[in-house]
CSV table of C-alpha atoms in Angstrom, one decimal:
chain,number,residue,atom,x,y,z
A,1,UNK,CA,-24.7,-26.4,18.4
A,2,UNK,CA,-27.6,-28.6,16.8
A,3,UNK,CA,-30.6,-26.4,15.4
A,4,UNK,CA,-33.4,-26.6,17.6
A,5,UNK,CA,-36.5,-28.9,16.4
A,6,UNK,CA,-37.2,-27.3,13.0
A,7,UNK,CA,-39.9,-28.6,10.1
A,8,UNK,CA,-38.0,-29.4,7.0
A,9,UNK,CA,-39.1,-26.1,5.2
A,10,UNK,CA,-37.3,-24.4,8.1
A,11,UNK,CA,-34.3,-26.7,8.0
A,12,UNK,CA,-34.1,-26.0,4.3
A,13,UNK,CA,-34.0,-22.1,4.6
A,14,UNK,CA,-31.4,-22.4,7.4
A,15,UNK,CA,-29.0,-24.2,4.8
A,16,UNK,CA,-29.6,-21.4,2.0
A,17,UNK,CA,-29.1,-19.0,4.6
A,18,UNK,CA,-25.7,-20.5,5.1
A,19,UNK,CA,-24.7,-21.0,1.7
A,20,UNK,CA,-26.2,-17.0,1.3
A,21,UNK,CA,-23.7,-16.2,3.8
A,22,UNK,CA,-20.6,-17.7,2.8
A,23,UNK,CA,-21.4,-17.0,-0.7
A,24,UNK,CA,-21.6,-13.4,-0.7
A,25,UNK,CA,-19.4,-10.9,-2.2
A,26,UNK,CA,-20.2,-7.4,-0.9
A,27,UNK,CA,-22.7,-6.3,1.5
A,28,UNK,CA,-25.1,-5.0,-0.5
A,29,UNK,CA,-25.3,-8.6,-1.9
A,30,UNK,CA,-25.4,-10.1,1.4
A,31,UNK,CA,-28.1,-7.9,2.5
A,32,UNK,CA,-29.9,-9.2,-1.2
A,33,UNK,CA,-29.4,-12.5,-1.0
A,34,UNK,CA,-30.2,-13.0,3.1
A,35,UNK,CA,-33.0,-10.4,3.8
A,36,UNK,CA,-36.3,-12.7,2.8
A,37,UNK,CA,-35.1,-15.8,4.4
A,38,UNK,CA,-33.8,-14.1,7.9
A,39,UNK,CA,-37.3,-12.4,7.4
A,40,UNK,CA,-39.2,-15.7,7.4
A,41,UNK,CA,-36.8,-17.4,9.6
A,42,UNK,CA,-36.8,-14.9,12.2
A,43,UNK,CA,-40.5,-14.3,12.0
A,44,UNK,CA,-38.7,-10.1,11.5
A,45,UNK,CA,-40.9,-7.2,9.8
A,46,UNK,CA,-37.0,-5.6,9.0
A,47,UNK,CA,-33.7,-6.6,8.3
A,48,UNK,CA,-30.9,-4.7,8.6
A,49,UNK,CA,-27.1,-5.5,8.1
A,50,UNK,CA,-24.3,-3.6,8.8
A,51,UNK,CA,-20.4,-3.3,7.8
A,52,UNK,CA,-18.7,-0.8,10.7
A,53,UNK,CA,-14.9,0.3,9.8
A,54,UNK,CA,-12.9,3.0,10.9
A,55,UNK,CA,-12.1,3.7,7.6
A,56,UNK,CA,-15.2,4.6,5.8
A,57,UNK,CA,-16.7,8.3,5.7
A,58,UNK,CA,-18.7,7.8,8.7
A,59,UNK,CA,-17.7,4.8,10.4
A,60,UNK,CA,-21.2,2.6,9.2
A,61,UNK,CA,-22.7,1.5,6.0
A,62,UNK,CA,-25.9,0.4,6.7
A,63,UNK,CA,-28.0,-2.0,3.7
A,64,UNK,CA,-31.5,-1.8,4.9
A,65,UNK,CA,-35.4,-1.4,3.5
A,66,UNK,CA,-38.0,0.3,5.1
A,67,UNK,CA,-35.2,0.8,8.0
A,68,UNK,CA,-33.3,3.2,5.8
A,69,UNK,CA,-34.5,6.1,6.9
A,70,UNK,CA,-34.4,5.6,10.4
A,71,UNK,CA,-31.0,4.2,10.3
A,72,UNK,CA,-29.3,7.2,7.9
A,73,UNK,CA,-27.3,9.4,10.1
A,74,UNK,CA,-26.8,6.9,12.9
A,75,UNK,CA,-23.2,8.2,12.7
A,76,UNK,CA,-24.4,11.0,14.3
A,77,UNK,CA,-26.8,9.1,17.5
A,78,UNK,CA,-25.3,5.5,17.9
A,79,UNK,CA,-23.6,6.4,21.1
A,80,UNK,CA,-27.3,6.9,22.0
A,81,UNK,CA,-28.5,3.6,20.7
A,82,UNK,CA,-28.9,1.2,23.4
A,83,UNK,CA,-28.6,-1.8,20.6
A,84,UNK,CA,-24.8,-0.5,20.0
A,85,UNK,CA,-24.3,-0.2,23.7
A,86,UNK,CA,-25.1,-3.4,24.6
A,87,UNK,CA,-23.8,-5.5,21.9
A,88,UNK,CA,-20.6,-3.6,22.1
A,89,UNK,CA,-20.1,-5.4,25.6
A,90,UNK,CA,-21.0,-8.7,24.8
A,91,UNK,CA,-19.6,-9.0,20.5
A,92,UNK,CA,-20.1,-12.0,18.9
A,93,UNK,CA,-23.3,-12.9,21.1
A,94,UNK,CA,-27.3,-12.4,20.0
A,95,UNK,CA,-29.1,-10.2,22.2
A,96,UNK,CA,-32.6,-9.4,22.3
A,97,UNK,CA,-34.1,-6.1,23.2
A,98,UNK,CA,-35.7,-8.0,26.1
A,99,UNK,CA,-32.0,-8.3,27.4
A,100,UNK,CA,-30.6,-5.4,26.1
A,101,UNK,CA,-33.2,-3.1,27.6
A,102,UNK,CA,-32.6,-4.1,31.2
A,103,UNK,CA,-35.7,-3.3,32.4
A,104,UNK,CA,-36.1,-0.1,31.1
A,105,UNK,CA,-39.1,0.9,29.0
A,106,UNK,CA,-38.5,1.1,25.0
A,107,UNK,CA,-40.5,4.2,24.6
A,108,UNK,CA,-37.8,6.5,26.6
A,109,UNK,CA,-35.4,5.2,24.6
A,110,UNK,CA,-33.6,7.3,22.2
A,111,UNK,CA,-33.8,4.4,19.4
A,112,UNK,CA,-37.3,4.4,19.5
A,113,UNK,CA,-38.0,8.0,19.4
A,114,UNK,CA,-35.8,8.0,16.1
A,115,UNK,CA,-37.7,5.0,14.8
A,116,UNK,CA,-40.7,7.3,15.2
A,117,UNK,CA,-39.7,10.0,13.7
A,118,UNK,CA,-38.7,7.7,10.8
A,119,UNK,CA,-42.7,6.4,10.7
A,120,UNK,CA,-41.9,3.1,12.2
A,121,UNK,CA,-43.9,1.2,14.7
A,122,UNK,CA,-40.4,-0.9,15.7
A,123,UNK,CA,-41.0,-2.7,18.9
A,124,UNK,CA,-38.6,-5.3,19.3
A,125,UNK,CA,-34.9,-6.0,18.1
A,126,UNK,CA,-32.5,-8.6,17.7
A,127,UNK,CA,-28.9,-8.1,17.4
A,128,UNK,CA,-25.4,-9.3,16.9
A,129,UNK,CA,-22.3,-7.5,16.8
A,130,UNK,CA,-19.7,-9.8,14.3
A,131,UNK,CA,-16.5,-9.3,15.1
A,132,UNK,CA,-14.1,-11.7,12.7
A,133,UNK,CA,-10.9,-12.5,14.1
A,134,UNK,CA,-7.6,-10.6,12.3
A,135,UNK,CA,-10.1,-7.8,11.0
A,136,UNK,CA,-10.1,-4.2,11.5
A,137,UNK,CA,-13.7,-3.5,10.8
A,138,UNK,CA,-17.3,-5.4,12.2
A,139,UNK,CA,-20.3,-6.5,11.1
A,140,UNK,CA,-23.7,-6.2,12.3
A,141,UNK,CA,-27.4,-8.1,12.2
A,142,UNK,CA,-30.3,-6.0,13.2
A,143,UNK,CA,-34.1,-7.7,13.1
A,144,UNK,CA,-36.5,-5.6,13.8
A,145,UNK,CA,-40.1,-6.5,14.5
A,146,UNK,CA,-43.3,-4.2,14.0
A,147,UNK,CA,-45.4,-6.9,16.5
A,148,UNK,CA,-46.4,-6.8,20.1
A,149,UNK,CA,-44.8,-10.3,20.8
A,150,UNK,CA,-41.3,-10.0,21.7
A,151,UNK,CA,-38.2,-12.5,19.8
A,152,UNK,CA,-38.1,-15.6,21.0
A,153,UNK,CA,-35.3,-17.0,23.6
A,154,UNK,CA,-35.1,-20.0,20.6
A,155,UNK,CA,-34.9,-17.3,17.9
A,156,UNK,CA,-31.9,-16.2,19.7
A,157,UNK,CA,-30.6,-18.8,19.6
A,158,UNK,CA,-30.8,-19.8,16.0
A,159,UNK,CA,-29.0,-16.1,15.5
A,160,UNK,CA,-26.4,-17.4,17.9
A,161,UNK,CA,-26.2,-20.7,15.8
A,162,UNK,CA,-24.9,-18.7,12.3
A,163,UNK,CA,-22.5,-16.9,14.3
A,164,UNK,CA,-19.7,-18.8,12.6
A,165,UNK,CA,-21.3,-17.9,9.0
A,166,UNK,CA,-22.2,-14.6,9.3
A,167,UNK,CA,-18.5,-14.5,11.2
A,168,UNK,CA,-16.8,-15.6,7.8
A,169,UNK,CA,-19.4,-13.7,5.9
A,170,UNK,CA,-18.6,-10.0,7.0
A,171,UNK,CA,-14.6,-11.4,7.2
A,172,UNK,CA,-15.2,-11.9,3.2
A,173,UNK,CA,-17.0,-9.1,2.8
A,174,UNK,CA,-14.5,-6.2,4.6
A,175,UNK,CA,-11.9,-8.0,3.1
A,176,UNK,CA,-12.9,-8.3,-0.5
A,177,UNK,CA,-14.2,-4.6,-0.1
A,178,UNK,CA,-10.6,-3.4,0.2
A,179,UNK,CA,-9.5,-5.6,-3.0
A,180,UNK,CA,-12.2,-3.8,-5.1
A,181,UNK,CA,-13.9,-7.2,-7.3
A,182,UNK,CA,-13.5,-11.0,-6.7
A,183,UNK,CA,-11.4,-11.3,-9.3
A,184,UNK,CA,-8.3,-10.0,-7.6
A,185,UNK,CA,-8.3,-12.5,-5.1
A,186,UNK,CA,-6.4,-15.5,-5.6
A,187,UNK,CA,-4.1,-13.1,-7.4
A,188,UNK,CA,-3.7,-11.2,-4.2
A,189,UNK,CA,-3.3,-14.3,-1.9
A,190,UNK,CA,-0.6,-15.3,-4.1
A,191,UNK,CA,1.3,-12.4,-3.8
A,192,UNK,CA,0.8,-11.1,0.2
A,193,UNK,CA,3.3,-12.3,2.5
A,194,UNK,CA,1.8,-14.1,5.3
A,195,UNK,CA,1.5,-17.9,4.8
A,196,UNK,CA,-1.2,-19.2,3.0
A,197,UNK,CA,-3.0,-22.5,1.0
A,198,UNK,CA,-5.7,-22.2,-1.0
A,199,UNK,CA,-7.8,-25.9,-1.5
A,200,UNK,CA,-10.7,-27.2,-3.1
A,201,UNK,CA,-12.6,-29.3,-1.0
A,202,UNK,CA,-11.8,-32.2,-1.8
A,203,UNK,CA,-7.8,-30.9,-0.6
A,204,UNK,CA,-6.4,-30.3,-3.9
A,205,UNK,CA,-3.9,-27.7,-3.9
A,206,UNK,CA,-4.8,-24.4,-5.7
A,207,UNK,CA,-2.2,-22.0,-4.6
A,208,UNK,CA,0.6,-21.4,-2.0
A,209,UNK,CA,2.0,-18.3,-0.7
A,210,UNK,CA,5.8,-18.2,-0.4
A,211,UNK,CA,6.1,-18.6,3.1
A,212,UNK,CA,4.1,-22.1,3.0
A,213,UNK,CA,6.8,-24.2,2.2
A,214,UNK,CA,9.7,-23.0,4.1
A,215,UNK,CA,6.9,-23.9,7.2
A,216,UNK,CA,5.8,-27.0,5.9
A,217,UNK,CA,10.2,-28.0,6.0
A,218,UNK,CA,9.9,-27.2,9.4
A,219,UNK,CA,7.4,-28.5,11.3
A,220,UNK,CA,6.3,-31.3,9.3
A,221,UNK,CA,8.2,-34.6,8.4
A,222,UNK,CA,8.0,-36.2,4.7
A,223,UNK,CA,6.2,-39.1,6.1
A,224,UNK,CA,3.7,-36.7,7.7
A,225,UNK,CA,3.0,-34.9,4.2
A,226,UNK,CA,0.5,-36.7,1.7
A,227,UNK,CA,1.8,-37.0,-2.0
A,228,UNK,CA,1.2,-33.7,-2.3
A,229,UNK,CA,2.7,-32.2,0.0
A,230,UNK,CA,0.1,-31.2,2.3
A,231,UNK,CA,-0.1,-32.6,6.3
A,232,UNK,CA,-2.4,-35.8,6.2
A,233,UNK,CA,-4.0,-33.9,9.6
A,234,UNK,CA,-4.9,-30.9,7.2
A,235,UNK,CA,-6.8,-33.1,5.3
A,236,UNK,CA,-8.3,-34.9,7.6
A,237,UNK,CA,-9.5,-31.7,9.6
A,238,UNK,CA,-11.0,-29.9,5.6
A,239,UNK,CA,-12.8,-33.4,5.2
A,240,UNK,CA,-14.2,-33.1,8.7
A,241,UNK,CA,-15.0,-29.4,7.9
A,242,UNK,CA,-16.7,-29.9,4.6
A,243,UNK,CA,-19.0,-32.9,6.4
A,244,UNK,CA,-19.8,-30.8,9.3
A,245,UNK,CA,-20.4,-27.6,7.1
A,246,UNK,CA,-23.9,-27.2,8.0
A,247,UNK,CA,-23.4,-27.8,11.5
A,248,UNK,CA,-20.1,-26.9,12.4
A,249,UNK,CA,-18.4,-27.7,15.6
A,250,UNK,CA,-16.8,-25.2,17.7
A,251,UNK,CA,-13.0,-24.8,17.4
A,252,UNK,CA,-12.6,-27.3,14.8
A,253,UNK,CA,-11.5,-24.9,12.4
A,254,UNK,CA,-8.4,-24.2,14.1
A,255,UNK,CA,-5.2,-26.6,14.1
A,256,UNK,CA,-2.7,-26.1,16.9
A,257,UNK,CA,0.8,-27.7,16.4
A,258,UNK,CA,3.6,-27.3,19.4
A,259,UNK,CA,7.5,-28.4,20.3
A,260,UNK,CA,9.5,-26.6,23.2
A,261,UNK,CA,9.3,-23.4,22.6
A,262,UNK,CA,7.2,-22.3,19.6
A,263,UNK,CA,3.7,-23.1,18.3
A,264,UNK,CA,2.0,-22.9,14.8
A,265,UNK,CA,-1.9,-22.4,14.4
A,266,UNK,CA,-3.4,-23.3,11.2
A,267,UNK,CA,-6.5,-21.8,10.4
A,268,UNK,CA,-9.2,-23.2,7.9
A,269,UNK,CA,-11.5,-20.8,6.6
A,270,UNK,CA,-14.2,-21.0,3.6
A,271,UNK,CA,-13.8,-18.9,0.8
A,272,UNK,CA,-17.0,-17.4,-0.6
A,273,UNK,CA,-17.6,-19.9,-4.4
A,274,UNK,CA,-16.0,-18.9,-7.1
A,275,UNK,CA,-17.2,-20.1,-10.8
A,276,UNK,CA,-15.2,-22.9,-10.8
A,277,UNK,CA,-16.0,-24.4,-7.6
A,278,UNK,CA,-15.5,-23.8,-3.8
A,279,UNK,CA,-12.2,-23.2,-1.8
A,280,UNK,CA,-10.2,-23.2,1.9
A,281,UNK,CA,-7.9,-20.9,2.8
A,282,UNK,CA,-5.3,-22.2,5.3
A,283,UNK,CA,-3.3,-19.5,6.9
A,284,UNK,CA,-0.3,-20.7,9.1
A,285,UNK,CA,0.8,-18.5,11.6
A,286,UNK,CA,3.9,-19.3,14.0
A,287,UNK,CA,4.7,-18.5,17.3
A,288,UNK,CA,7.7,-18.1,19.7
A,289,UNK,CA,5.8,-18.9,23.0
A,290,UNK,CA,8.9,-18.8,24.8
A,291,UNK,CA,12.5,-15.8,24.3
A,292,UNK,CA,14.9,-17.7,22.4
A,293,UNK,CA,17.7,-17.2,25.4
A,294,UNK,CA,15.3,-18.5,27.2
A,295,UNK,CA,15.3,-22.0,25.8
A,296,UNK,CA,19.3,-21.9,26.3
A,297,UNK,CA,18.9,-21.2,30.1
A,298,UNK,CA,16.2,-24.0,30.9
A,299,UNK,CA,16.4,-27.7,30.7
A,300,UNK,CA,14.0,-30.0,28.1
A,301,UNK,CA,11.6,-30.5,31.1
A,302,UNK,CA,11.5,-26.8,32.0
A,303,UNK,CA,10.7,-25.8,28.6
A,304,UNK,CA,8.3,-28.2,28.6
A,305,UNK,CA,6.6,-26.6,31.3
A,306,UNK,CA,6.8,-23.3,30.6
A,307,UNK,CA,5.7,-23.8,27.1
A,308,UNK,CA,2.9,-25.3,28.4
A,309,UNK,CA,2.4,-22.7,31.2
A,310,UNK,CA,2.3,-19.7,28.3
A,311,UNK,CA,0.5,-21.5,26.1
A,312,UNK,CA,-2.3,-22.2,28.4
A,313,UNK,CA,-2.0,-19.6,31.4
A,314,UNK,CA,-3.9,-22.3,33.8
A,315,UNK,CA,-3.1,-23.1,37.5
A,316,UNK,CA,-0.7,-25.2,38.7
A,317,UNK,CA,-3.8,-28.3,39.2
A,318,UNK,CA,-4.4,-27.8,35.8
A,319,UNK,CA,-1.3,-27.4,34.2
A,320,UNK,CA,0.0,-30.8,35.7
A,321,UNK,CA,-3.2,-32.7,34.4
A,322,UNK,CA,-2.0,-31.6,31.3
A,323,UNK,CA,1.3,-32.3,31.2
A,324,UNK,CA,0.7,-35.4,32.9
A,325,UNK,CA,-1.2,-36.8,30.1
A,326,UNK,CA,-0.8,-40.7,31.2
A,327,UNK,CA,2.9,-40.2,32.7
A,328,UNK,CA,3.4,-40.8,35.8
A,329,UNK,CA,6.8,-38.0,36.1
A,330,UNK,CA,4.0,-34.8,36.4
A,331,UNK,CA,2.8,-34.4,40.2
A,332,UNK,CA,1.3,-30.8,41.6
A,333,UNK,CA,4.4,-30.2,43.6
A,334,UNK,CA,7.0,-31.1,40.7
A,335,UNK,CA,5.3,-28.7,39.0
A,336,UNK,CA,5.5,-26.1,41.7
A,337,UNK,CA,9.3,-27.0,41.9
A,338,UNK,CA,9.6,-26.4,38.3
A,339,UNK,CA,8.0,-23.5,37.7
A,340,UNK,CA,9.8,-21.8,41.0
A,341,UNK,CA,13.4,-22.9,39.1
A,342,UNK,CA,11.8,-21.2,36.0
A,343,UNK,CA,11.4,-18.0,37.4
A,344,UNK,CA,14.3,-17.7,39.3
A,345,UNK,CA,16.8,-18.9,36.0
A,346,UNK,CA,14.9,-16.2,34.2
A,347,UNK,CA,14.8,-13.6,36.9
A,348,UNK,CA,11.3,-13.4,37.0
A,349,UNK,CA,9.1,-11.9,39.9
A,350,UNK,CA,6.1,-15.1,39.4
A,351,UNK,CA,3.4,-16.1,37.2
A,352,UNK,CA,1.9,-13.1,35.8
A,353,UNK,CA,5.7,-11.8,35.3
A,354,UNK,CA,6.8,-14.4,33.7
A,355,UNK,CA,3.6,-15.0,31.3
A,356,UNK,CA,3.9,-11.3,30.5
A,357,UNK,CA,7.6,-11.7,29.6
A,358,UNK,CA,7.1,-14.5,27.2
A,359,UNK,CA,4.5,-12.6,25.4
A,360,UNK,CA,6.4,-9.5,25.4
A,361,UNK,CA,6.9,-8.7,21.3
């Protein structure tokens, strides 16, 4: 999504906001280095960020200013909060208090009596509940305003816009706050077990994890592999990343490779800079899509459509436009005829049974 119509003041504090995000180290730093320009940005009297984790004292550190107050000992009210309640339904999307309120009046709120108890005049909020993918913990971003004139619906939608930063931001920031200090990280990416590369930007190898190469052997051919060693479509998809960095296109960080069967996803995700320069992590994951006794009781077409089937969990319309894909062999009733020898070589009960099957650990 493009920025809406900004001056080039604005423009330019939306791209230190970005960098401010995926450069950050802790939260308190985030908070630091993001509060005066989401201030501005946002037209926002207070800022307020939030790391949520099951595994802290009370569940929320808050890194707030004048908000403090208010916001110390919401362990003890959030259930109360109708911010919490709301974004908790709808993570990873910005809500205003306009929306969030549904039509009922601020001042009954229990919020707002807090706010006034904490000698704060807060009349409007905007929100969004950060949930990173693969992380046990959340983030939030609070803005609060003092004025009479509620947020924008274009404010909201600049806050929906750095969802993918502030996404990688508060990934960073939980996960660095379990390693202790920045230095420990490439040493512990070398050393954990799942599947990971570490590149500069311009795709130069920094590190591998053991489990890369092994991976690399099996789903990639020599003459797919650069002189390095690492899948030309890798480097194709960073180089599209890095151009696209300040507006970044939905999805494109995530690589999807298939054969009957099994799947690997390839994730590319921007490491906050270090001193000598900036870095990608790629983390492979694989994936049996289908049992492995099930590939030796259906034929090469069968698989084809079942993995295909799993994979996408689309009706049968859909599932032959894209298995078609320019042949002719796919129609809606050889489907239909496929999937019903599927089920019974399997001894499955239908769709939903079989899906649920596959997926079974």
């Amino acid at each position: 999504m493009d920025l809406p119509d900004f001056n080039k003041k604005q423009h330019l504090l939306a791209y230190e906001l970005m960098h401010a995000f995926l450069d950050s180290w802790t939260l308190s730093e985030l908070h630091e280095s993001t509060e005066a320009g989401l201030a501005r940005l946002f037209q926002a009297d207070h800022v307020a960020l939030c790391l949520m984790d099951p595994a802290l004292p009370r569940f929320f550190d808050w890194k707030a200013g004048e908000t403090g107050p208010f916001l110390q000992g919401y362990y003890q009210w959030y259930q109360q909060d109708f911010v919490f309640q709301q974004l908790t339904r709808q993570p990873n999307t910005a809500l205003s208090d306009t929306e969030m309120l549904r039509g009922e009046k601020l001042e009954n709120t229990e919020t707002y009596r807090r706010s006034r108890q904490a000698h704060l005049r807060l009349r409007h909020v905007l929100s969004i509940l950060v949930s990173p993918e693969s992380q046990q913990g959340q983030g939030a971003v609070a803005l609060y305003s003092d004025r009479s004139k509620p947020f924008s619906e274009e404010r909201r939608l600049i806050l929906q816009w750095f969802m993918p930063f502030l996404k990688s931001a508060f990934q960073n920031v939980m996960r660095l706050a379990s390693l202790g200090f920045r230095q420990q990280l490439l040493e512990a990416l070398a050393h954990q077990t799942s599947a990971s590369l570490v590149l500069t930007e311009h795709s130069r190898e920094v590190l591998r994890t053991a489990p890369v190469t092994p991976l690399l052997e099996k789903w990639f051919s020599r003459s797919a592999l650069d002189l390095a060693g690492i899948p030309r479509d890798w480097v194709e998809r960073l180089t599209e990343l890095v151009r696209t960095e300040r507006n970044p296109i939905p999805g494109r960080d995530t690589w999807r490779i298939s054969r009957p069967g099994e799947e690997l996803k390839v994730t590319f995700r921007r490491l906050p800079r270090l001193e000598n320069g900036r870095f990608w992590e790629v983390t492979m994951e694989e994936f049996m899509l289908l049992p492995r006794e099930w590939l030796r009781l259906l034929t090469r077409r069968q698989i084809e459509v079942a993995t295909c089937l799993v994979r996408e969990g689309c009706d049968d319309e859909e599932l032959t436009r894209l298995l078609k894909g320019g042949r002719e062999e796919y129609s809606v009733e050889t489907v239909k005829t496929h999937l019903r020898a599927i089920y019974k070589r399997v001894g499955a009960d239908g769709r939903a049974d079989f899906i649920s099957r596959a997926l079974r650990p």
